[in-house]
């Protein structure tokens, strides 16, 4: 479990950190159980939804203790308005559930903080790789103790691009498979790893040059979006506008790769 030093210590970062690491203890324990259940006939389905709910409750309790007046938007429990509606935590207690269910060690816990509609802080923890990504507006983005910068690659041919495939029932204005074909033809590789939250963090860390997705929920984007921005990247919706949290489609990358990918996706 996380044993690096936090490079940034503010009340917001500390609250997110306590919530993430508390929830992670249970998630890691439960993942061990899933690996075991995976090979059983019944499979780990019910067990996983309980693991998800447990993580969520730990995060809610911890954040409420730290900031009793803040509002919350939490994936499983929904939204509730606190005495301070301007501040809202946005939480995904387990992102990458399908990976988790199938004993694939790639998933995360995600907490973002919104102020008057703008995301101002975020933390994402991958407890298996012990990678903690975090950022606060104006203070930079970090992975464990290290400062993050988006990729400096200039050539689109060399780019590795992350993606989330749309679900069958997603109905939107974009031709996803046409774009995918184009992106595959013009870049080094496309990766679909199964945790949208981590995909955004991988852009911030320069592991992907850019990432796009056609249909996400606010808790899939909140924390990652500020981490990308604070690492020097650009985040918009698929039309190049700032409204990704409401349109639910998103594109993130270094400035030059964002521009190149946007051209293919638009
Ligand atoms: C999902 C993951 C996945 C993305 C889905 C999300 P969940 O979140 O981020 O990568 O493709 O659209 O719903 O359900 O594992 O929290
Ligand atoms: Ca999610
Ligand atoms: Ca989830």
Short mmCIF file of C-alpha atoms and ligand atoms in Angstrom, two decimals:
data_model
loop_
_atom_site.label_atom_id
_atom_site.label_comp_id
_atom_site.label_asym_id
_atom_site.label_seq_id
_atom_site.Cartn_x
_atom_site.Cartn_y
_atom_site.Cartn_z
CA UNK A 1 0.00 0.00 0.00
CA UNK A 2 1.06 3.59 -0.66
CA UNK A 3 4.30 4.39 1.14
CA UNK A 4 5.72 7.31 -0.87
CA UNK A 5 5.46 10.87 0.46
CA UNK A 6 2.69 13.11 -0.87
CA UNK A 7 4.27 15.90 -2.91
CA UNK A 8 1.35 18.17 -2.10
CA UNK A 9 -0.30 18.61 1.26
CA UNK A 10 -3.46 20.69 1.45
CA UNK A 11 -6.72 20.01 3.33
CA UNK A 12 -8.34 18.85 0.05
CA UNK A 13 -5.47 16.55 -0.95
CA UNK A 14 -5.29 15.13 2.56
CA UNK A 15 -9.04 14.42 2.67
CA UNK A 16 -8.95 12.65 -0.72
CA UNK A 17 -5.86 10.72 0.31
CA UNK A 18 -7.40 9.43 3.53
CA UNK A 19 -10.55 8.36 1.67
CA UNK A 20 -8.65 6.68 -1.21
CA UNK A 21 -6.23 4.75 0.93
CA UNK A 22 -8.91 3.59 3.40
CA UNK A 23 -11.09 2.34 0.56
CA UNK A 24 -8.09 0.75 -1.17
CA UNK A 25 -7.38 -1.56 1.78
CA UNK A 26 -10.77 -3.25 1.35
CA UNK A 27 -10.56 -3.25 -2.45
CA UNK A 28 -7.18 -5.01 -2.45
CA UNK A 29 -8.43 -7.58 0.07
CA UNK A 30 -11.55 -8.17 -2.03
CA UNK A 31 -9.50 -8.45 -5.23
CA UNK A 32 -7.62 -11.34 -3.66
CA UNK A 33 -11.00 -12.99 -3.04
CA UNK A 34 -12.16 -12.29 -6.62
CA UNK A 35 -9.09 -14.02 -8.03
CA UNK A 36 -10.19 -17.01 -6.00
CA UNK A 37 -13.91 -16.76 -6.95
CA UNK A 38 -13.10 -16.20 -10.61
CA UNK A 39 -12.50 -19.87 -11.17
CA UNK A 40 -15.63 -20.94 -9.27
CA UNK A 41 -18.81 -21.82 -11.16
CA UNK A 42 -20.91 -18.99 -9.68
CA UNK A 43 -18.30 -16.32 -10.47
CA UNK A 44 -17.63 -13.22 -8.41
CA UNK A 45 -20.54 -10.97 -9.64
CA UNK A 46 -22.50 -10.41 -6.37
CA UNK A 47 -19.35 -10.28 -4.35
CA UNK A 48 -18.01 -7.46 -6.55
CA UNK A 49 -21.09 -5.28 -6.17
CA UNK A 50 -20.69 -5.60 -2.40
CA UNK A 51 -16.97 -4.67 -2.68
CA UNK A 52 -17.99 -1.63 -4.74
CA UNK A 53 -20.60 -0.53 -2.17
CA UNK A 54 -18.19 -1.04 0.73
CA UNK A 55 -15.56 1.13 -0.96
CA UNK A 56 -18.19 3.77 -1.66
CA UNK A 57 -19.39 3.88 1.96
CA UNK A 58 -15.84 4.26 3.29
CA UNK A 59 -15.21 7.16 0.90
CA UNK A 60 -18.51 8.88 1.75
CA UNK A 61 -17.92 8.56 5.51
CA UNK A 62 -14.33 9.81 5.27
CA UNK A 63 -15.15 12.81 3.07
CA UNK A 64 -18.18 13.73 5.17
CA UNK A 65 -16.03 13.76 8.28
CA UNK A 66 -13.44 16.01 6.59
CA UNK A 67 -15.93 18.35 4.89
CA UNK A 68 -19.37 17.91 6.51
CA UNK A 69 -20.99 20.73 4.51
CA UNK A 70 -19.97 19.67 0.98
CA UNK A 71 -22.34 18.10 -1.56
CA UNK A 72 -21.62 14.77 -3.26
CA UNK A 73 -22.22 12.94 -6.51
CA UNK A 74 -21.39 9.28 -6.00
CA UNK A 75 -21.78 6.58 -8.64
CA UNK A 76 -23.82 4.03 -6.72
CA UNK A 77 -25.53 6.23 -4.08
CA UNK A 78 -26.39 9.16 -6.37
CA UNK A 79 -26.37 12.87 -5.56
CA UNK A 80 -27.00 14.72 -2.34
CA UNK A 81 -26.82 18.42 -1.66
CA UNK A 82 -25.02 19.61 1.45
CA UNK A 83 -25.12 23.02 3.13
CA UNK A 84 -22.47 24.17 0.66
CA UNK A 85 -23.90 23.33 -2.78
CA UNK A 86 -20.96 25.14 -4.47
CA UNK A 87 -18.52 22.42 -3.38
CA UNK A 88 -19.21 18.90 -4.62
CA UNK A 89 -17.21 15.69 -4.35
CA UNK A 90 -17.54 13.44 -7.42
CA UNK A 91 -16.70 9.82 -6.64
CA UNK A 92 -16.21 6.55 -8.48
CA UNK A 93 -15.46 3.96 -5.77
CA UNK A 94 -14.22 1.38 -8.29
CA UNK A 95 -13.47 2.22 -11.91
CA UNK A 96 -12.67 -0.74 -14.15
CA UNK A 97 -15.27 -3.08 -12.63
CA UNK A 98 -15.15 -5.51 -15.54
CA UNK A 99 -11.40 -5.86 -15.08
CA UNK A 100 -11.90 -6.35 -11.33
CA UNK A 101 -14.57 -9.04 -11.88
CA UNK A 102 -12.29 -10.92 -14.25
CA UNK A 103 -9.29 -10.72 -11.93
CA UNK A 104 -7.47 -8.33 -14.29
CA UNK A 105 -5.30 -6.10 -12.10
CA UNK A 106 -6.16 -2.75 -13.69
CA UNK A 107 -8.73 -0.61 -11.83
CA UNK A 108 -8.85 2.45 -9.62
CA UNK A 109 -10.60 4.60 -7.04
CA UNK A 110 -11.39 8.14 -8.10
CA UNK A 111 -12.34 11.33 -6.24
CA UNK A 112 -12.76 14.77 -7.81
CA UNK A 113 -13.76 18.08 -6.25
CA UNK A 114 -15.94 20.54 -8.14
CA UNK A 115 -16.39 24.19 -7.21
CA UNK A 116 -19.19 26.14 -8.93
CA UNK A 117 -19.12 23.72 -11.86
CA UNK A 118 -15.33 23.67 -12.27
CA UNK A 119 -13.17 20.71 -11.25
CA UNK A 120 -10.51 22.07 -8.89
CA UNK A 121 -8.87 18.93 -7.49
CA UNK A 122 -8.67 15.21 -8.12
CA UNK A 123 -7.08 12.00 -6.91
CA UNK A 124 -6.97 8.56 -8.55
CA UNK A 125 -5.45 5.53 -6.88
CA UNK A 126 -4.44 2.30 -8.61
CA UNK A 127 -3.85 0.13 -5.54
CA UNK A 128 -2.36 -2.84 -7.41
CA UNK A 129 0.45 -0.83 -8.99
CA UNK A 130 0.54 1.48 -5.98
CA UNK A 131 0.19 4.53 -8.22
CA UNK A 132 -1.43 7.62 -6.75
CA UNK A 133 -2.23 10.38 -9.25
CA UNK A 134 -3.38 13.75 -7.90
CA UNK A 135 -3.66 17.42 -8.70
CA UNK A 136 -5.06 20.64 -7.37
CA UNK A 137 -5.79 23.69 -9.49
CA UNK A 138 -2.68 25.86 -9.88
CA UNK A 139 -0.48 23.46 -7.88
CA UNK A 140 0.54 20.87 -10.50
CA UNK A 141 -0.13 17.18 -11.04
CA UNK A 142 1.76 14.32 -9.43
CA UNK A 143 2.26 10.57 -9.54
CA UNK A 144 3.37 9.49 -6.07
CA UNK A 145 6.22 11.95 -5.38
CA UNK A 146 6.92 12.81 -9.00
CA UNK A 147 5.65 15.86 -10.90
CA UNK A 148 3.73 14.94 -14.06
CA UNK A 149 4.00 16.42 -17.56
CA UNK A 150 2.05 15.32 -20.62
CA UNK A 151 3.98 13.82 -23.53
CA UNK A 152 6.34 16.02 -25.52
CA UNK A 153 6.17 13.80 -28.65
CA UNK A 154 5.45 15.81 -31.78
CA UNK A 155 4.86 13.12 -34.36
CA UNK A 156 1.35 11.63 -34.56
CA UNK A 157 2.80 8.47 -36.20
CA UNK A 158 4.61 7.75 -32.91
CA UNK A 159 1.61 8.36 -30.69
CA UNK A 160 -0.04 5.79 -28.42
CA UNK A 161 -3.69 6.68 -28.04
CA UNK A 162 -6.07 5.46 -25.32
CA UNK A 163 -9.75 4.88 -26.00
CA UNK A 164 -13.01 3.78 -24.39
CA UNK A 165 -15.29 1.89 -26.77
CA UNK A 166 -18.90 3.07 -26.78
CA UNK A 167 -21.52 0.68 -25.43
CA UNK A 168 -24.03 -0.83 -27.82
CA UNK A 169 -26.80 1.50 -26.63
CA UNK A 170 -24.75 4.72 -26.80
CA UNK A 171 -26.46 6.96 -29.25
CA UNK A 172 -24.42 9.92 -30.43
CA UNK A 173 -23.43 11.99 -33.41
CA UNK A 174 -20.03 10.40 -34.02
CA UNK A 175 -19.03 7.42 -36.14
CA UNK A 176 -16.79 5.69 -33.60
CA UNK A 177 -15.56 2.77 -35.71
CA UNK A 178 -14.69 5.01 -38.64
CA UNK A 179 -12.61 7.18 -36.31
CA UNK A 180 -10.99 4.14 -34.70
CA UNK A 181 -9.87 2.89 -38.11
CA UNK A 182 -8.38 6.29 -38.96
CA UNK A 183 -6.60 6.60 -35.62
CA UNK A 184 -5.19 3.08 -35.91
CA UNK A 185 -3.91 3.89 -39.39
CA UNK A 186 -2.18 7.12 -38.37
CA UNK A 187 -0.62 6.30 -34.98
CA UNK A 188 1.75 3.77 -33.38
CA UNK A 189 -0.96 2.02 -31.35
CA UNK A 190 -4.41 2.27 -29.79
CA UNK A 191 -5.01 0.95 -26.27
CA UNK A 192 -8.31 0.03 -24.62
CA UNK A 193 -7.43 -0.79 -21.02
CA UNK A 194 -10.86 -0.68 -19.30
CA UNK A 195 -10.53 2.07 -16.69
CA UNK A 196 -11.42 5.45 -18.15
CA UNK A 197 -10.21 7.14 -14.99
CA UNK A 198 -6.75 5.61 -15.36
CA UNK A 199 -6.75 6.37 -19.10
CA UNK A 200 -6.91 10.08 -18.30
CA UNK A 201 -4.12 9.71 -15.73
CA UNK A 202 -1.99 7.93 -18.34
CA UNK A 203 -2.34 10.99 -20.58
CA UNK A 204 -1.17 13.17 -17.69
CA UNK A 205 1.82 10.85 -17.17
CA UNK A 206 2.79 10.95 -20.88
CA UNK A 207 2.12 7.20 -21.24
CA UNK A 208 -0.53 7.98 -23.83
CA UNK A 209 -0.18 10.98 -26.12
CA UNK A 210 -3.97 11.38 -26.11
CA UNK A 211 -7.26 9.65 -25.22
CA UNK A 212 -10.86 9.86 -26.38
CA UNK A 213 -14.22 8.46 -25.35
CA UNK A 214 -17.75 8.80 -26.62
CA UNK A 215 -19.82 8.20 -23.50
CA UNK A 216 -18.67 8.53 -19.92
CA UNK A 217 -20.22 9.59 -16.62
CA UNK A 218 -19.07 12.60 -14.56
CA UNK A 219 -17.28 10.33 -12.03
CA UNK A 220 -15.22 8.81 -14.89
CA UNK A 221 -13.89 12.23 -15.90
CA UNK A 222 -13.82 14.59 -12.90
CA UNK A 223 -10.54 13.70 -11.17
CA UNK A 224 -8.67 12.73 -14.35
CA UNK A 225 -9.53 15.95 -16.16
CA UNK A 226 -7.83 18.21 -13.61
CA UNK A 227 -4.86 15.85 -13.41
CA UNK A 228 -4.40 16.15 -17.21
CA UNK A 229 -4.81 19.94 -17.15
CA UNK A 230 -2.36 20.39 -14.30
CA UNK A 231 0.14 18.20 -16.19
CA UNK A 232 -0.05 20.76 -19.01
CA UNK A 233 -2.60 18.95 -21.18
CA UNK A 234 -5.83 19.98 -22.87
CA UNK A 235 -9.26 18.46 -22.14
CA UNK A 236 -12.40 19.16 -24.17
CA UNK A 237 -15.44 17.35 -25.48
CA UNK A 238 -15.34 15.77 -28.94
CA UNK A 239 -16.38 19.07 -30.53
CA UNK A 240 -13.46 20.90 -28.93
CA UNK A 241 -15.64 22.65 -26.33
CA UNK A 242 -15.10 22.92 -22.59
CA UNK A 243 -18.40 21.14 -21.79
CA UNK A 244 -17.19 17.52 -21.48
CA UNK A 245 -18.72 17.02 -18.02
CA UNK A 246 -22.21 17.57 -19.44
CA UNK A 247 -21.83 16.22 -22.98
CA UNK A 248 -20.21 13.03 -21.56
CA UNK A 249 -17.75 12.74 -24.44
CA UNK A 250 -14.15 13.69 -23.91
CA UNK A 251 -10.78 14.08 -25.60
CA UNK A 252 -7.57 14.71 -23.68
CA UNK A 253 -3.95 15.04 -24.69
CA UNK A 254 -0.89 17.22 -24.97
CA UNK A 255 -1.79 20.40 -26.82
CA UNK A 256 -0.47 19.20 -30.19
CA UNK A 257 -1.79 15.61 -29.93
CA UNK A 258 -5.20 16.82 -28.73
CA UNK A 259 -5.41 18.99 -31.84
CA UNK A 260 -4.43 16.13 -34.17
CA UNK A 261 -6.79 13.60 -32.61
CA UNK A 262 -9.66 16.10 -32.49
CA UNK A 263 -9.37 16.57 -36.24
CA UNK A 264 -10.00 12.83 -36.78
CA UNK A 265 -12.75 12.52 -34.20
CA UNK A 266 -14.84 15.62 -35.01
C1 LIG B 1 -16.33 2.05 -16.69
C2 LIG B 1 -14.86 2.10 -17.06
C3 LIG B 1 -14.66 1.71 -18.50
C4 LIG B 1 -15.52 2.53 -19.45
C5 LIG B 1 -16.98 2.52 -19.03
C6 LIG B 1 -17.13 2.96 -17.57
P1 LIG B 1 -16.96 1.36 -14.17
O1 LIG B 1 -16.54 2.43 -15.34
O2 LIG B 1 -14.33 3.39 -16.88
O3 LIG B 1 -13.32 1.89 -18.88
O4 LIG B 1 -15.42 1.95 -20.72
O5 LIG B 1 -17.70 3.41 -19.87
O6 LIG B 1 -18.49 2.90 -17.21
O7 LIG B 1 -18.33 0.87 -14.50
O8 LIG B 1 -15.95 0.29 -14.16
O9 LIG B 1 -16.95 2.25 -12.96
CA1 LIG B 2 -16.39 4.34 -13.85
CA1 LIG B 3 -17.56 2.33 -10.84
#
